mmCIF file with all atom_site columns, C-alpha atoms in Angstrom:
data_model
loop_
_atom_site.group_PDB
_atom_site.id
_atom_site.type_symbol
_atom_site.label_atom_id
_atom_site.label_alt_id
_atom_site.label_comp_id
_atom_site.label_asym_id
_atom_site.label_entity_id
_atom_site.label_seq_id
_atom_site.pdbx_PDB_ins_code
_atom_site.Cartn_x
_atom_site.Cartn_y
_atom_site.Cartn_z
_atom_site.occupancy
_atom_site.B_iso_or_equiv
_atom_site.pdbx_formal_charge
_atom_site.auth_seq_id
_atom_site.auth_comp_id
_atom_site.auth_asym_id
_atom_site.auth_atom_id
_atom_site.pdbx_PDB_model_num
ATOM 1   C CA . UNK A 1 1   ? 13.940  11.312  20.625  1.00 0.00 ? 1318 UNK A CA 1
ATOM 2   C CA . UNK A 1 2   ? 14.434  11.629  17.372  1.00 0.00 ? 1319 UNK A CA 1
ATOM 3   C CA . UNK A 1 3   ? 12.285  14.228  15.055  1.00 0.00 ? 1320 UNK A CA 1
ATOM 4   C CA . UNK A 1 4   ? 10.775  10.826  13.337  1.00 0.00 ? 1321 UNK A CA 1
ATOM 5   C CA . UNK A 1 5   ? 10.133  9.272   16.895  1.00 0.00 ? 1322 UNK A CA 1
ATOM 6   C CA . UNK A 1 6   ? 8.847   12.547  18.015  1.00 0.00 ? 1323 UNK A CA 1
ATOM 7   C CA . UNK A 1 7   ? 5.974   12.811  15.263  1.00 0.00 ? 1324 UNK A CA 1
ATOM 8   C CA . UNK A 1 8   ? 4.965   8.889   15.907  1.00 0.00 ? 1325 UNK A CA 1
ATOM 9   C CA . UNK A 1 9   ? 4.537   9.723   19.589  1.00 0.00 ? 1326 UNK A CA 1
ATOM 10  C CA . UNK A 1 10  ? 2.478   13.207  18.723  1.00 0.00 ? 1327 UNK A CA 1
ATOM 11  C CA . UNK A 1 11  ? 0.367   10.919  15.622  1.00 0.00 ? 1328 UNK A CA 1
ATOM 12  C CA . UNK A 1 12  ? -0.518  8.603   18.945  1.00 0.00 ? 1329 UNK A CA 1
ATOM 13  C CA . UNK A 1 13  ? -1.183  11.535  21.028  1.00 0.00 ? 1330 UNK A CA 1
ATOM 14  C CA . UNK A 1 14  ? -3.441  13.056  18.712  1.00 0.00 ? 1331 UNK A CA 1
ATOM 15  C CA . UNK A 1 15  ? -5.321  10.080  16.887  1.00 0.00 ? 1332 UNK A CA 1
ATOM 16  C CA . UNK A 1 16  ? -3.067  8.407   14.560  1.00 0.00 ? 1333 UNK A CA 1
ATOM 17  C CA . UNK A 1 17  ? -2.980  9.696   11.356  1.00 0.00 ? 1334 UNK A CA 1
ATOM 18  C CA . UNK A 1 18  ? -0.216  10.583  8.671   1.00 0.00 ? 1335 UNK A CA 1
ATOM 19  C CA . UNK A 1 19  ? -0.003  13.419  6.678   1.00 0.00 ? 1336 UNK A CA 1
ATOM 20  C CA . UNK A 1 20  ? 1.225   14.817  3.036   1.00 0.00 ? 1337 UNK A CA 1
ATOM 21  C CA . UNK A 1 21  ? 3.825   16.958  4.362   1.00 0.00 ? 1338 UNK A CA 1
ATOM 22  C CA . UNK A 1 22  ? 5.458   14.092  6.618   1.00 0.00 ? 1339 UNK A CA 1
ATOM 23  C CA . UNK A 1 23  ? 8.559   11.781  5.175   1.00 0.00 ? 1340 UNK A CA 1
ATOM 24  C CA . UNK A 1 24  ? 7.994   8.341   4.590   1.00 0.00 ? 1341 UNK A CA 1
ATOM 25  C CA . UNK A 1 25  ? 10.096  6.987   7.773   1.00 0.00 ? 1342 UNK A CA 1
ATOM 26  C CA . UNK A 1 26  ? 7.806   9.696   9.640   1.00 0.00 ? 1343 UNK A CA 1
ATOM 27  C CA . UNK A 1 27  ? 4.327   8.121   8.228   1.00 0.00 ? 1344 UNK A CA 1
ATOM 28  C CA . UNK A 1 28  ? 6.360   4.303   9.036   1.00 0.00 ? 1345 UNK A CA 1
ATOM 29  C CA . UNK A 1 29  ? 7.014   5.199   12.804  1.00 0.00 ? 1346 UNK A CA 1
ATOM 30  C CA . UNK A 1 30  ? 3.761   6.334   12.793  1.00 0.00 ? 1347 UNK A CA 1
ATOM 31  C CA . UNK A 1 31  ? 2.013   3.020   12.379  1.00 0.00 ? 1348 UNK A CA 1
ATOM 32  C CA . UNK A 1 32  ? 4.896   1.190   13.871  1.00 0.00 ? 1349 UNK A CA 1
ATOM 33  C CA . UNK A 1 33  ? 4.077   2.797   17.477  1.00 0.00 ? 1350 UNK A CA 1
ATOM 34  C CA . UNK A 1 34  ? 0.529   2.198   16.425  1.00 0.00 ? 1351 UNK A CA 1
ATOM 35  C CA . UNK A 1 35  ? 0.919   -1.602  16.195  1.00 0.00 ? 1352 UNK A CA 1
ATOM 36  C CA . UNK A 1 36  ? 3.194   -1.839  19.522  1.00 0.00 ? 1353 UNK A CA 1
ATOM 37  C CA . UNK A 1 37  ? 0.508   0.344   21.125  1.00 0.00 ? 1354 UNK A CA 1
ATOM 38  C CA . UNK A 1 38  ? -2.101  -3.101  20.162  1.00 0.00 ? 1355 UNK A CA 1
ATOM 39  C CA . UNK A 1 39  ? -2.899  -1.777  16.955  1.00 0.00 ? 1356 UNK A CA 1
ATOM 40  C CA . UNK A 1 40  ? -5.865  0.142   15.600  1.00 0.00 ? 1357 UNK A CA 1
ATOM 41  C CA . UNK A 1 41  ? -6.832  2.683   12.811  1.00 0.00 ? 1358 UNK A CA 1
ATOM 42  C CA . UNK A 1 42  ? -4.148  5.165   11.409  1.00 0.00 ? 1359 UNK A CA 1
ATOM 43  C CA . UNK A 1 43  ? -6.013  8.079   9.235   1.00 0.00 ? 1360 UNK A CA 1
ATOM 44  C CA . UNK A 1 44  ? -4.592  9.335   6.151   1.00 0.00 ? 1361 UNK A CA 1
ATOM 45  C CA . UNK A 1 45  ? -5.134  12.933  5.260   1.00 0.00 ? 1362 UNK A CA 1
ATOM 46  C CA . UNK A 1 46  ? -6.292  14.097  1.519   1.00 0.00 ? 1363 UNK A CA 1
ATOM 47  C CA . UNK A 1 47  ? -3.808  14.914  -0.444  1.00 0.00 ? 1364 UNK A CA 1
ATOM 48  C CA . UNK A 1 48  ? -0.645  13.105  -2.946  1.00 0.00 ? 1365 UNK A CA 1
ATOM 49  C CA . UNK A 1 49  ? 2.034   11.739  -0.807  1.00 0.00 ? 1366 UNK A CA 1
ATOM 50  C CA . UNK A 1 50  ? 5.511   10.652  -2.563  1.00 0.00 ? 1367 UNK A CA 1
ATOM 51  C CA . UNK A 1 51  ? 6.746   8.426   -0.877  1.00 0.00 ? 1368 UNK A CA 1
ATOM 52  C CA . UNK A 1 52  ? 10.662  7.215   -0.799  1.00 0.00 ? 1369 UNK A CA 1
ATOM 53  C CA . UNK A 1 53  ? 11.707  3.969   -0.331  1.00 0.00 ? 1370 UNK A CA 1
ATOM 54  C CA . UNK A 1 54  ? 12.257  2.211   3.529   1.00 0.00 ? 1371 UNK A CA 1
ATOM 55  C CA . UNK A 1 55  ? 14.403  -0.964  2.644   1.00 0.00 ? 1372 UNK A CA 1
ATOM 56  C CA . UNK A 1 56  ? 14.964  -3.320  0.264   1.00 0.00 ? 1373 UNK A CA 1
ATOM 57  C CA . UNK A 1 57  ? 11.583  -4.320  -0.678  1.00 0.00 ? 1374 UNK A CA 1
ATOM 58  C CA . UNK A 1 58  ? 8.892   -1.447  0.577   1.00 0.00 ? 1375 UNK A CA 1
ATOM 59  C CA . UNK A 1 59  ? 8.234   2.291   0.503   1.00 0.00 ? 1376 UNK A CA 1
ATOM 60  C CA . UNK A 1 60  ? 5.192   2.616   2.920   1.00 0.00 ? 1377 UNK A CA 1
ATOM 61  C CA . UNK A 1 61  ? 5.297   -0.505  5.390   1.00 0.00 ? 1378 UNK A CA 1
ATOM 62  C CA . UNK A 1 62  ? 1.756   -1.406  7.606   1.00 0.00 ? 1379 UNK A CA 1
ATOM 63  C CA . UNK A 1 63  ? 2.701   -3.166  9.939   1.00 0.00 ? 1380 UNK A CA 1
ATOM 64  C CA . UNK A 1 64  ? 0.222   -6.311  11.405  1.00 0.00 ? 1381 UNK A CA 1
ATOM 65  C CA . UNK A 1 65  ? -2.133  -4.835  13.368  1.00 0.00 ? 1382 UNK A CA 1
ATOM 66  C CA . UNK A 1 66  ? -2.711  -1.731  11.724  1.00 0.00 ? 1383 UNK A CA 1
ATOM 67  C CA . UNK A 1 67  ? -5.737  -0.592  9.136   1.00 0.00 ? 1384 UNK A CA 1
ATOM 68  C CA . UNK A 1 68  ? -5.045  2.110   7.100   1.00 0.00 ? 1385 UNK A CA 1
ATOM 69  C CA . UNK A 1 69  ? -7.904  4.353   5.742   1.00 0.00 ? 1386 UNK A CA 1
ATOM 70  C CA . UNK A 1 70  ? -8.027  7.387   3.929   1.00 0.00 ? 1387 UNK A CA 1
ATOM 71  C CA . UNK A 1 71  ? -10.863 10.023  3.493   1.00 0.00 ? 1388 UNK A CA 1
ATOM 72  C CA . UNK A 1 72  ? -11.551 8.576   -0.092  1.00 0.00 ? 1389 UNK A CA 1
ATOM 73  C CA . UNK A 1 73  ? -10.478 7.621   -3.147  1.00 0.00 ? 1390 UNK A CA 1
ATOM 74  C CA . UNK A 1 74  ? -8.591  9.297   -5.247  1.00 0.00 ? 1391 UNK A CA 1
ATOM 75  C CA . UNK A 1 75  ? -8.498  11.888  -2.320  1.00 0.00 ? 1392 UNK A CA 1
ATOM 76  C CA . UNK A 1 76  ? -5.491  10.692  -0.930  1.00 0.00 ? 1393 UNK A CA 1
ATOM 77  C CA . UNK A 1 77  ? -2.883  9.190   -3.343  1.00 0.00 ? 1394 UNK A CA 1
ATOM 78  C CA . UNK A 1 78  ? 0.051   7.334   -2.422  1.00 0.00 ? 1395 UNK A CA 1
ATOM 79  C CA . UNK A 1 79  ? 3.296   7.575   -5.396  1.00 0.00 ? 1396 UNK A CA 1
ATOM 80  C CA . UNK A 1 80  ? 6.761   6.431   -5.435  1.00 0.00 ? 1397 UNK A CA 1
ATOM 81  C CA . UNK A 1 81  ? 9.081   9.119   -5.769  1.00 0.00 ? 1398 UNK A CA 1
ATOM 82  C CA . UNK A 1 82  ? 10.999  8.971   -9.644  1.00 0.00 ? 1399 UNK A CA 1
ATOM 83  C CA . UNK A 1 83  ? 14.275  7.971   -7.601  1.00 0.00 ? 1400 UNK A CA 1
ATOM 84  C CA . UNK A 1 84  ? 12.894  4.497   -5.560  1.00 0.00 ? 1401 UNK A CA 1
ATOM 85  C CA . UNK A 1 85  ? 14.569  2.230   -7.384  1.00 0.00 ? 1402 UNK A CA 1
ATOM 86  C CA . UNK A 1 86  ? 12.873  -1.330  -9.072  1.00 0.00 ? 1403 UNK A CA 1
ATOM 87  C CA . UNK A 1 87  ? 11.832  -3.596  -7.386  1.00 0.00 ? 1404 UNK A CA 1
ATOM 88  C CA . UNK A 1 88  ? 10.194  -2.088  -4.223  1.00 0.00 ? 1405 UNK A CA 1
ATOM 89  C CA . UNK A 1 89  ? 6.219   -1.704  -3.038  1.00 0.00 ? 1406 UNK A CA 1
ATOM 90  C CA . UNK A 1 90  ? 4.717   1.415   -2.744  1.00 0.00 ? 1407 UNK A CA 1
ATOM 91  C CA . UNK A 1 91  ? 2.780   -0.506  0.049   1.00 0.00 ? 1408 UNK A CA 1
ATOM 92  C CA . UNK A 1 92  ? 4.147   -3.501  1.701   1.00 0.00 ? 1409 UNK A CA 1
ATOM 93  C CA . UNK A 1 93  ? 1.596   -5.268  4.345   1.00 0.00 ? 1410 UNK A CA 1
ATOM 94  C CA . UNK A 1 94  ? 4.443   -6.895  6.716   1.00 0.00 ? 1411 UNK A CA 1
ATOM 95  C CA . UNK A 1 95  ? 4.568   -10.251 7.802   1.00 0.00 ? 1412 UNK A CA 1
ATOM 96  C CA . UNK A 1 96  ? 1.495   -11.417 9.261   1.00 0.00 ? 1413 UNK A CA 1
ATOM 97  C CA . UNK A 1 97  ? -0.742  -8.311  8.219   1.00 0.00 ? 1414 UNK A CA 1
ATOM 98  C CA . UNK A 1 98  ? -4.604  -8.428  9.823   1.00 0.00 ? 1415 UNK A CA 1
ATOM 99  C CA . UNK A 1 99  ? -6.211  -4.853  8.602   1.00 0.00 ? 1416 UNK A CA 1
ATOM 100 C CA . UNK A 1 100 ? -7.681  -2.914  6.143   1.00 0.00 ? 1417 UNK A CA 1
ATOM 101 C CA . UNK A 1 101 ? -6.645  -0.996  3.436   1.00 0.00 ? 1418 UNK A CA 1
ATOM 102 C CA . UNK A 1 102 ? -9.245  1.093   2.535   1.00 0.00 ? 1419 UNK A CA 1
ATOM 103 C CA . UNK A 1 103 ? -10.926 4.852   0.807   1.00 0.00 ? 1420 UNK A CA 1
ATOM 104 C CA . UNK A 1 104 ? -7.377  5.778   -1.068  1.00 0.00 ? 1421 UNK A CA 1
ATOM 105 C CA . UNK A 1 105 ? -5.425  5.582   -4.397  1.00 0.00 ? 1422 UNK A CA 1
ATOM 106 C CA . UNK A 1 106 ? -2.599  3.961   -5.670  1.00 0.00 ? 1423 UNK A CA 1
ATOM 107 C CA . UNK A 1 107 ? -0.400  5.627   -8.232  1.00 0.00 ? 1424 UNK A CA 1
ATOM 108 C CA . UNK A 1 108 ? 2.492   2.864   -9.019  1.00 0.00 ? 1425 UNK A CA 1
ATOM 109 C CA . UNK A 1 109 ? 4.312   5.381   -11.027 1.00 0.00 ? 1426 UNK A CA 1
ATOM 110 C CA . UNK A 1 110 ? 5.839   2.779   -13.489 1.00 0.00 ? 1427 UNK A CA 1
ATOM 111 C CA . UNK A 1 111 ? 7.559   5.783   -15.609 1.00 0.00 ? 1428 UNK A CA 1
ATOM 112 C CA . UNK A 1 112 ? 9.918   6.013   -12.900 1.00 0.00 ? 1429 UNK A CA 1
ATOM 113 C CA . UNK A 1 113 ? 11.529  2.344   -14.253 1.00 0.00 ? 1430 UNK A CA 1
ATOM 114 C CA . UNK A 1 114 ? 13.662  1.552   -17.415 1.00 0.00 ? 1431 UNK A CA 1
ATOM 115 C CA . UNK A 1 115 ? 11.818  -0.148  -19.898 1.00 0.00 ? 1432 UNK A CA 1
ATOM 116 C CA . UNK A 1 116 ? 8.176   1.833   -19.373 1.00 0.00 ? 1433 UNK A CA 1
ATOM 117 C CA . UNK A 1 117 ? 7.920   2.238   -23.125 1.00 0.00 ? 1434 UNK A CA 1
ATOM 118 C CA . UNK A 1 118 ? 7.538   -0.586  -25.420 1.00 0.00 ? 1435 UNK A CA 1
ATOM 119 C CA . UNK A 1 119 ? 9.604   -3.207  -23.382 1.00 0.00 ? 1436 UNK A CA 1
ATOM 120 C CA . UNK A 1 120 ? 7.792   -2.651  -19.399 1.00 0.00 ? 1437 UNK A CA 1
ATOM 121 C CA . UNK A 1 121 ? 10.088  -3.329  -16.807 1.00 0.00 ? 1438 UNK A CA 1
ATOM 122 C CA . UNK A 1 122 ? 8.534   -6.303  -15.133 1.00 0.00 ? 1439 UNK A CA 1
ATOM 123 C CA . UNK A 1 123 ? 9.591   -7.664  -11.741 1.00 0.00 ? 1440 UNK A CA 1
ATOM 124 C CA . UNK A 1 124 ? 8.758   -7.618  -7.849  1.00 0.00 ? 1441 UNK A CA 1
ATOM 125 C CA . UNK A 1 125 ? 7.262   -3.605  -8.345  1.00 0.00 ? 1442 UNK A CA 1
ATOM 126 C CA . UNK A 1 126 ? 3.898   -4.301  -6.995  1.00 0.00 ? 1443 UNK A CA 1
ATOM 127 C CA . UNK A 1 127 ? 1.642   -1.218  -6.036  1.00 0.00 ? 1444 UNK A CA 1
ATOM 128 C CA . UNK A 1 128 ? 0.698   -3.200  -2.505  1.00 0.00 ? 1445 UNK A CA 1
ATOM 129 C CA . UNK A 1 129 ? 2.552   -6.512  -1.579  1.00 0.00 ? 1446 UNK A CA 1
ATOM 130 C CA . UNK A 1 130 ? 3.207   -8.772  0.917   1.00 0.00 ? 1447 UNK A CA 1
ATOM 131 C CA . UNK A 1 131 ? 3.455   -12.298 2.263   1.00 0.00 ? 1448 UNK A CA 1
ATOM 132 C CA . UNK A 1 132 ? 2.066   -14.316 4.648   1.00 0.00 ? 1449 UNK A CA 1
ATOM 133 C CA . UNK A 1 133 ? -1.274  -12.219 5.663   1.00 0.00 ? 1450 UNK A CA 1
ATOM 134 C CA . UNK A 1 134 ? -3.944  -13.056 7.705   1.00 0.00 ? 1451 UNK A CA 1
ATOM 135 C CA . UNK A 1 135 ? -7.518  -11.706 7.064   1.00 0.00 ? 1452 UNK A CA 1
ATOM 136 C CA . UNK A 1 136 ? -6.255  -8.790  5.333   1.00 0.00 ? 1453 UNK A CA 1
ATOM 137 C CA . UNK A 1 137 ? -9.418  -6.624  4.123   1.00 0.00 ? 1454 UNK A CA 1
ATOM 138 C CA . UNK A 1 138 ? -8.552  -4.479  0.863   1.00 0.00 ? 1455 UNK A CA 1
ATOM 139 C CA . UNK A 1 139 ? -11.409 -2.417  -0.644  1.00 0.00 ? 1456 UNK A CA 1
ATOM 140 C CA . UNK A 1 140 ? -12.155 1.036   -2.536  1.00 0.00 ? 1457 UNK A CA 1
ATOM 141 C CA . UNK A 1 141 ? -8.613  1.452   -3.423  1.00 0.00 ? 1458 UNK A CA 1
ATOM 142 C CA . UNK A 1 142 ? -7.893  3.414   -6.813  1.00 0.00 ? 1459 UNK A CA 1
ATOM 143 C CA . UNK A 1 143 ? -4.659  1.000   -7.933  1.00 0.00 ? 1460 UNK A CA 1
ATOM 144 C CA . UNK A 1 144 ? -3.296  2.408   -11.012 1.00 0.00 ? 1461 UNK A CA 1
ATOM 145 C CA . UNK A 1 145 ? 0.543   2.314   -12.914 1.00 0.00 ? 1462 UNK A CA 1
ATOM 146 C CA . UNK A 1 146 ? 1.696   -0.628  -11.552 1.00 0.00 ? 1463 UNK A CA 1
ATOM 147 C CA . UNK A 1 147 ? 5.132   -1.737  -12.925 1.00 0.00 ? 1464 UNK A CA 1
ATOM 148 C CA . UNK A 1 148 ? 3.600   -5.073  -11.880 1.00 0.00 ? 1465 UNK A CA 1
ATOM 149 C CA . UNK A 1 149 ? 0.759   -6.253  -10.049 1.00 0.00 ? 1466 UNK A CA 1
ATOM 150 C CA . UNK A 1 150 ? -1.711  -3.531  -8.717  1.00 0.00 ? 1467 UNK A CA 1
ATOM 151 C CA . UNK A 1 151 ? -2.325  -6.373  -5.680  1.00 0.00 ? 1468 UNK A CA 1
ATOM 152 C CA . UNK A 1 152 ? 0.656   -9.277  -5.076  1.00 0.00 ? 1469 UNK A CA 1
ATOM 153 C CA . UNK A 1 153 ? -0.811  -11.761 -1.694  1.00 0.00 ? 1470 UNK A CA 1
ATOM 154 C CA . UNK A 1 154 ? 1.953   -14.389 -1.472  1.00 0.00 ? 1471 UNK A CA 1
ATOM 155 C CA . UNK A 1 155 ? 0.764   -17.056 1.250   1.00 0.00 ? 1472 UNK A CA 1
ATOM 156 C CA . UNK A 1 156 ? -2.082  -15.229 2.431   1.00 0.00 ? 1473 UNK A CA 1
ATOM 157 C CA . UNK A 1 157 ? -5.322  -16.806 4.807   1.00 0.00 ? 1474 UNK A CA 1
ATOM 158 C CA . UNK A 1 158 ? -8.250  -15.567 3.957   1.00 0.00 ? 1475 UNK A CA 1
ATOM 159 C CA . UNK A 1 159 ? -7.564  -12.045 1.907   1.00 0.00 ? 1476 UNK A CA 1
ATOM 160 C CA . UNK A 1 160 ? -10.573 -10.110 0.841   1.00 0.00 ? 1477 UNK A CA 1
ATOM 161 C CA . UNK A 1 161 ? -9.742  -7.543  -2.122  1.00 0.00 ? 1478 UNK A CA 1
ATOM 162 C CA . UNK A 1 162 ? -12.981 -6.134  -3.579  1.00 0.00 ? 1479 UNK A CA 1
ATOM 163 C CA . UNK A 1 163 ? -14.766 -3.017  -5.041  1.00 0.00 ? 1480 UNK A CA 1
ATOM 164 C CA . UNK A 1 164 ? -11.157 -1.331  -6.268  1.00 0.00 ? 1481 UNK A CA 1
ATOM 165 C CA . UNK A 1 165 ? -10.833 0.236   -9.150  1.00 0.00 ? 1482 UNK A CA 1
ATOM 166 C CA . UNK A 1 166 ? -7.693  -1.309  -11.129 1.00 0.00 ? 1483 UNK A CA 1
ATOM 167 C CA . UNK A 1 167 ? -6.126  0.111   -14.193 1.00 0.00 ? 1484 UNK A CA 1
ATOM 168 C CA . UNK A 1 168 ? -3.137  0.599   -16.550 1.00 0.00 ? 1485 UNK A CA 1
ATOM 169 C CA . UNK A 1 169 ? -0.808  -2.836  -14.653 1.00 0.00 ? 1486 UNK A CA 1
ATOM 170 C CA . UNK A 1 170 ? 2.067   -4.564  -16.607 1.00 0.00 ? 1487 UNK A CA 1
ATOM 171 C CA . UNK A 1 171 ? 1.000   -7.337  -14.078 1.00 0.00 ? 1488 UNK A CA 1
ATOM 172 C CA . UNK A 1 172 ? -2.012  -8.812  -12.449 1.00 0.00 ? 1489 UNK A CA 1
ATOM 173 C CA . UNK A 1 173 ? -4.783  -6.875  -11.012 1.00 0.00 ? 1490 UNK A CA 1
ATOM 174 C CA . UNK A 1 174 ? -4.670  -9.508  -8.290  1.00 0.00 ? 1491 UNK A CA 1
ATOM 175 C CA . UNK A 1 175 ? -1.949  -11.898 -7.620  1.00 0.00 ? 1492 UNK A CA 1
ATOM 176 C CA . UNK A 1 176 ? -2.570  -14.447 -4.875  1.00 0.00 ? 1493 UNK A CA 1
ATOM 177 C CA . UNK A 1 177 ? 0.018   -17.226 -5.058  1.00 0.00 ? 1494 UNK A CA 1
ATOM 178 C CA . UNK A 1 178 ? 3.260   -18.081 -3.058  1.00 0.00 ? 1495 UNK A CA 1
ATOM 179 C CA . UNK A 1 179 ? 4.915   -21.089 -2.224  1.00 0.00 ? 1496 UNK A CA 1
ATOM 180 C CA . UNK A 1 180 ? 2.135   -22.420 -0.119  1.00 0.00 ? 1497 UNK A CA 1
ATOM 181 C CA . UNK A 1 181 ? -0.219  -21.391 -2.431  1.00 0.00 ? 1498 UNK A CA 1
ATOM 182 C CA . UNK A 1 182 ? -3.727  -18.796 -0.964  1.00 0.00 ? 1499 UNK A CA 1
ATOM 183 C CA . UNK A 1 183 ? -6.442  -20.050 0.809   1.00 0.00 ? 1500 UNK A CA 1
ATOM 184 C CA . UNK A 1 184 ? -9.522  -19.192 1.173   1.00 0.00 ? 1501 UNK A CA 1
ATOM 185 C CA . UNK A 1 185 ? -9.149  -15.773 -0.878  1.00 0.00 ? 1502 UNK A CA 1
ATOM 186 C CA . UNK A 1 186 ? -12.450 -13.834 -1.916  1.00 0.00 ? 1503 UNK A CA 1
ATOM 187 C CA . UNK A 1 187 ? -11.652 -11.200 -4.835  1.00 0.00 ? 1504 UNK A CA 1
ATOM 188 C CA . UNK A 1 188 ? -15.331 -9.615  -6.211  1.00 0.00 ? 1505 UNK A CA 1
ATOM 189 C CA . UNK A 1 189 ? -16.596 -6.909  -7.576  1.00 0.00 ? 1506 UNK A CA 1
ATOM 190 C CA . UNK A 1 190 ? -13.496 -4.928  -8.126  1.00 0.00 ? 1507 UNK A CA 1
ATOM 191 C CA . UNK A 1 191 ? -13.482 -2.930  -11.890 1.00 0.00 ? 1508 UNK A CA 1
ATOM 192 C CA . UNK A 1 192 ? -10.075 -4.061  -13.996 1.00 0.00 ? 1509 UNK A CA 1
ATOM 193 C CA . UNK A 1 193 ? -9.161  -2.380  -16.863 1.00 0.00 ? 1510 UNK A CA 1
ATOM 194 C CA . UNK A 1 194 ? -5.966  -2.352  -18.741 1.00 0.00 ? 1511 UNK A CA 1
#
């Protein structure tokens, strides 16, 4: 087994959780192993998580059957490293995501991008993004410094975004659209400032 596979196996045996000392690949492996095992909750330990790019569109990738639950808003913070290129979601929800994201913060680190001064960069550099989710529940998150949208769910069915604190984003706070639109969304009790 690779070191990433060993980390994922150990995490499942001790209860799925991720730590700030893990690499982004190790965190993704833990969540993928949990998803393959039928899904469930992956706990986020307190600390600052500096993420690297996993693929062309995402840093951290949350599979369809996984819920990512932190210790509290501001107690665990996900942030892309300065080396992460434009057009990369800090947290990518994989197709069919039906889980929960709650009780942590996402710093989009938009200062890493070209034109972060007077002419801000705009692209698909969302803090949380992903296509075709079904019943995603996003709540009690702090989301800030997004180069584009704080939350961008394209072609989602019945997403709920509530009780979040969103500020300092270049794009929409919550963007629910896509080619076939978004059906039955609920967006409520969010505090949004720029």
